Amino acid sequence: MTIVDRLSEKSDHESVGFTRSFASGEVGMDGSCSSSWAMGPSMPGDSPRLKSSGGCLGPTPGAAVYNGTPPSVDRPKDQDGIDSPQKVLFPAERLSLKWIQVHRIGAGLQNMGNTCFLNSALQCLTYTPPLANFMLSREHSKTCHEPGFCMMCTMQNHIIQVFANSGNVIKPIGVLNELKRIAKHFRYGSQEDAHEFLRYTVDAMQKSCLPGTK
């Protein structure tokens, strides 16, 4: 709990004639307050942990001080002390930041009419080694049961096609056909923002890996 002392501001208690100042004092074993804690009558809204004999505002010995936020449901912690995720999309121990297999430079992407924003984002994703490694393994499509649109399957097909046509130029028709499903406000033929498209594409890929529609 962080206590901020603002001398220039008055609290609600001060407006009705009460003055309280917090400092780094301690509560004695007999329940008395040290001089660094202010004394004052208890207000009706004070919580029980702030009330004690004599009006001491300090915490009692051994008491836990909370900030009023209800504790979250305890989940297992990882080695860094962070709550473990409810669902692991890809285990960290399998993540490789380097190319597992050496590939020739893949195909270029033809501009289909104001599609440079889409081409540049797709090329960035295609040459991101951890993502490309996974897509080229076809692991997702082997377990995907999505009957309709799946951005992971769409991206997998695109990346496989890029590396299968090294030295050539291909049309990213597979992704263009799903443009409205990636983001409803995208229009084929209109000039869009590359970063915005990238964000919606990554979001769509994540949704493809999560159960349900939310």
Short mmCIF file of C-alpha atoms in Angstrom, two decimals:
data_model
loop_
_atom_site.label_atom_id
_atom_site.label_comp_id
_atom_site.label_asym_id
_atom_site.label_seq_id
_atom_site.Cartn_x
_atom_site.Cartn_y
_atom_site.Cartn_z
CA MET A 1 0.00 0.00 0.00
CA THR A 2 1.39 3.39 -0.99
CA ILE A 3 0.55 6.40 1.18
CA VAL A 4 0.90 9.79 -0.42
CA ASP A 5 1.06 12.90 1.76
CA ARG A 6 -0.35 15.91 -0.04
CA LEU A 7 -0.26 18.89 2.29
CA SER A 8 -1.83 21.17 -0.26
CA GLU A 9 -5.00 19.11 -0.58
CA LYS A 10 -7.71 18.50 1.99
CA SER A 11 -9.39 15.17 2.41
CA ASP A 12 -13.07 14.61 3.12
CA HIS A 13 -12.24 14.09 6.78
CA GLU A 14 -10.42 17.42 6.98
CA SER A 15 -13.44 19.19 5.54
CA VAL A 16 -15.47 18.14 8.59
CA GLY A 17 -12.83 19.10 11.13
CA PHE A 18 -10.60 16.06 11.35
CA THR A 19 -6.92 15.99 10.49
CA ARG A 20 -4.97 12.83 9.73
CA SER A 21 -1.39 12.58 8.57
CA PHE A 22 0.32 9.31 7.72
CA ALA A 23 3.99 8.75 8.38
CA SER A 24 6.30 5.83 8.84
CA GLY A 25 5.41 5.07 12.43
CA GLU A 26 4.87 1.76 14.18
CA VAL A 27 2.27 0.39 16.53
CA GLY A 28 3.56 -0.67 19.90
CA MET A 29 2.99 -4.13 21.30
CA ASP A 30 0.62 -2.61 23.87
CA GLY A 31 -1.54 -1.22 21.10
CA SER A 32 -0.36 2.37 21.52
CA CYS A 33 0.70 4.54 18.59
CA SER A 34 4.09 6.07 18.11
CA SER A 35 4.37 9.81 17.67
CA SER A 36 4.71 9.51 13.93
CA TRP A 37 1.12 8.34 13.56
CA ALA A 38 -1.61 10.95 13.85
CA MET A 39 -4.40 10.52 16.34
CA GLY A 40 -8.01 11.31 15.71
CA PRO A 41 -11.55 10.10 16.19
CA SER A 42 -12.80 7.28 14.00
CA MET A 43 -15.12 8.07 11.14
CA PRO A 44 -18.25 5.96 10.53
CA GLY A 45 -16.89 4.77 7.19
CA ASP A 46 -13.54 3.63 8.56
CA SER A 47 -12.81 -0.05 8.09
CA PRO A 48 -12.23 -2.13 11.25
CA ARG A 49 -8.52 -2.54 10.48
CA LEU A 50 -8.05 1.23 10.72
CA LYS A 51 -9.81 1.47 14.11
CA SER A 52 -8.10 0.68 17.38
CA SER A 53 -8.18 1.86 20.94
CA GLY A 54 -7.23 5.50 21.12
CA GLY A 55 -7.97 6.07 17.42
CA CYS A 56 -4.61 4.79 16.10
CA LEU A 57 -4.54 4.75 12.35
CA GLY A 58 -1.61 2.37 11.98
CA PRO A 59 -1.91 -1.35 11.19
CA THR A 60 -1.82 -3.75 14.10
CA PRO A 61 1.26 -5.96 14.53
CA GLY A 62 1.21 -8.92 12.19
CA ALA A 63 -1.79 -7.62 10.25
CA ALA A 64 -1.84 -7.75 6.46
CA VAL A 65 -2.59 -4.50 4.67
CA TYR A 66 -4.57 -4.75 1.44
CA ASN A 67 -5.37 -2.13 -1.14
CA GLY A 68 -9.04 -2.98 -1.32
CA THR A 69 -8.77 -4.97 -4.57
CA PRO A 70 -10.20 -8.48 -4.19
CA PRO A 71 -7.54 -11.16 -4.65
CA SER A 72 -7.66 -13.03 -7.93
CA VAL A 73 -8.14 -16.75 -8.08
CA ASP A 74 -4.81 -18.39 -7.37
CA ARG A 75 -3.31 -20.05 -10.41
CA PRO A 76 -0.01 -21.92 -10.71
CA LYS A 77 3.01 -19.63 -11.14
CA ASP A 78 5.80 -19.99 -13.63
CA GLN A 79 9.49 -19.60 -12.82
CA ASP A 80 9.18 -15.80 -13.03
CA GLY A 81 6.29 -15.71 -10.58
CA ILE A 82 3.71 -14.93 -13.30
CA ASP A 83 0.35 -16.70 -13.41
CA SER A 84 0.39 -19.61 -15.84
CA PRO A 85 -1.91 -19.14 -18.85
CA GLN A 86 -5.27 -20.91 -18.94
CA LYS A 87 -4.42 -22.28 -22.39
CA VAL A 88 -0.99 -22.71 -23.97
CA LEU A 89 -1.10 -22.05 -27.70
CA PHE A 90 2.50 -23.08 -28.28
CA PRO A 91 4.91 -24.39 -25.63
CA ALA A 92 7.92 -22.14 -25.08
CA GLU A 93 10.38 -25.04 -25.07
CA ARG A 94 9.51 -25.76 -28.71
CA LEU A 95 10.00 -22.17 -29.81
CA SER A 96 12.97 -21.66 -32.12
CA LEU A 97 13.99 -18.13 -33.06
CA LYS A 98 16.16 -19.43 -35.90
CA TRP A 99 15.24 -21.12 -39.14
CA ILE A 100 14.95 -24.87 -38.66
CA GLN A 101 15.56 -25.45 -42.37
CA VAL A 102 17.43 -23.27 -44.83
CA HIS A 103 15.19 -21.89 -47.57
CA ARG A 104 15.81 -19.90 -50.70
CA ILE A 105 14.25 -16.47 -50.87
CA GLY A 106 10.55 -16.98 -51.49
CA ALA A 107 8.31 -15.53 -54.15
CA GLY A 108 7.53 -11.86 -54.52
CA LEU A 109 3.94 -10.62 -54.17
CA GLN A 110 2.17 -8.89 -57.02
CA ASN A 111 0.33 -5.65 -56.32
CA MET A 112 -3.33 -6.37 -57.05
CA GLY A 113 -4.37 -2.73 -56.89
CA ASN A 114 -3.60 -0.78 -53.70
CA THR A 115 -2.53 -3.99 -51.94
CA CYS A 116 0.97 -2.83 -50.98
CA PHE A 117 -0.18 -2.57 -47.33
CA LEU A 118 -1.20 -6.24 -47.41
CA ASN A 119 1.90 -7.41 -49.29
CA SER A 120 4.33 -5.73 -46.89
CA ALA A 121 2.62 -7.16 -43.79
CA LEU A 122 2.48 -10.65 -45.29
CA GLN A 123 6.17 -10.53 -46.17
CA CYS A 124 7.05 -9.52 -42.60
CA LEU A 125 5.08 -12.46 -41.21
CA THR A 126 6.41 -14.88 -43.83
CA TYR A 127 10.03 -14.13 -42.88
CA THR A 128 9.49 -14.32 -39.12
CA PRO A 129 11.35 -17.60 -38.40
CA PRO A 130 9.31 -18.94 -35.44
CA LEU A 131 6.03 -18.41 -37.28
CA ALA A 132 7.33 -19.69 -40.61
CA ASN A 133 8.81 -22.79 -38.96
CA PHE A 134 5.43 -23.68 -37.50
CA MET A 135 3.48 -22.94 -40.67
CA LEU A 136 5.83 -24.93 -42.89
CA SER A 137 5.42 -27.94 -40.60
CA ARG A 138 1.68 -27.94 -41.45
CA GLU A 139 1.05 -28.78 -37.82
CA HIS A 140 -1.96 -26.50 -37.50
CA SER A 141 -3.90 -27.85 -40.47
CA LYS A 142 -3.45 -31.41 -39.19
CA THR A 143 -5.48 -30.61 -36.08
CA CYS A 144 -7.74 -27.78 -37.31
CA HIS A 145 -11.45 -28.60 -37.29
CA GLU A 146 -12.72 -25.17 -38.28
CA PRO A 147 -15.21 -25.65 -41.15
CA GLY A 148 -15.29 -21.96 -42.06
CA PHE A 149 -12.72 -19.18 -42.08
CA CYS A 150 -9.44 -19.92 -40.31
CA MET A 151 -6.70 -17.29 -40.49
CA MET A 152 -4.07 -19.79 -39.39
CA CYS A 153 -4.90 -22.09 -42.31
CA THR A 154 -4.99 -19.11 -44.68
CA MET A 155 -1.58 -17.92 -43.51
CA GLN A 156 -0.15 -21.45 -43.63
CA ASN A 157 -1.23 -21.88 -47.24
CA HIS A 158 0.23 -18.50 -48.16
CA ILE A 159 3.63 -19.14 -46.57
CA ILE A 160 3.89 -22.60 -48.14
CA GLN A 161 3.07 -21.13 -51.54
CA VAL A 162 5.68 -18.37 -51.12
CA PHE A 163 8.54 -20.78 -50.45
CA ALA A 164 7.34 -23.19 -53.14
CA ASN A 165 7.67 -20.49 -55.80
CA SER A 166 11.13 -19.10 -55.15
CA GLY A 167 12.24 -16.65 -57.81
CA ASN A 168 8.70 -16.07 -59.09
CA VAL A 169 5.92 -13.60 -58.36
CA ILE A 170 2.60 -14.82 -56.97
CA LYS A 171 -0.75 -13.22 -56.29
CA PRO A 172 -1.85 -13.28 -52.61
CA ILE A 173 -5.39 -14.22 -53.65
CA GLY A 174 -5.92 -16.53 -50.68
CA VAL A 175 -5.54 -13.66 -48.22
CA LEU A 176 -7.31 -11.08 -50.39
CA ASN A 177 -10.39 -13.28 -50.61
CA GLU A 178 -10.61 -13.27 -46.79
CA LEU A 179 -10.00 -9.53 -46.39
CA LYS A 180 -13.52 -8.80 -45.12
CA ARG A 181 -13.27 -11.60 -42.58
CA ILE A 182 -9.96 -10.31 -41.27
CA ALA A 183 -11.55 -6.91 -40.66
CA LYS A 184 -15.06 -5.90 -41.70
CA HIS A 185 -14.08 -2.35 -42.63
CA PHE A 186 -11.34 -3.40 -45.09
CA ARG A 187 -12.30 -2.96 -48.73
CA TYR A 188 -10.62 -4.64 -51.69
CA GLY A 189 -9.06 -1.97 -53.90
CA SER A 190 -8.92 0.72 -51.19
CA GLN A 191 -5.66 1.85 -49.67
CA GLU A 192 -5.39 0.63 -46.07
CA ASP A 193 -2.82 0.98 -43.28
CA ALA A 194 -0.18 -1.76 -43.16
CA HIS A 195 0.19 -1.72 -39.37
CA GLU A 196 -3.57 -1.91 -38.89
CA PHE A 197 -3.81 -4.85 -41.25
CA LEU A 198 -0.95 -6.58 -39.42
CA ARG A 199 -2.71 -6.18 -36.06
CA TYR A 200 -6.03 -7.52 -37.36
CA THR A 201 -4.26 -10.43 -39.05
CA VAL A 202 -2.44 -11.45 -35.87
CA ASP A 203 -5.68 -11.11 -33.89
CA ALA A 204 -7.48 -13.31 -36.40
CA MET A 205 -4.72 -15.91 -36.15
CA GLN A 206 -5.01 -15.96 -32.38
CA LYS A 207 -8.80 -16.34 -32.53
CA SER A 208 -8.33 -19.33 -34.81
CA CYS A 209 -6.37 -21.04 -32.03
CA LEU A 210 -8.90 -20.33 -29.26
CA PRO A 211 -12.16 -22.23 -28.69
CA GLY A 212 -15.48 -20.46 -29.08
CA THR A 213 -16.32 -17.21 -30.81
CA LYS A 214 -15.21 -14.75 -28.09
#
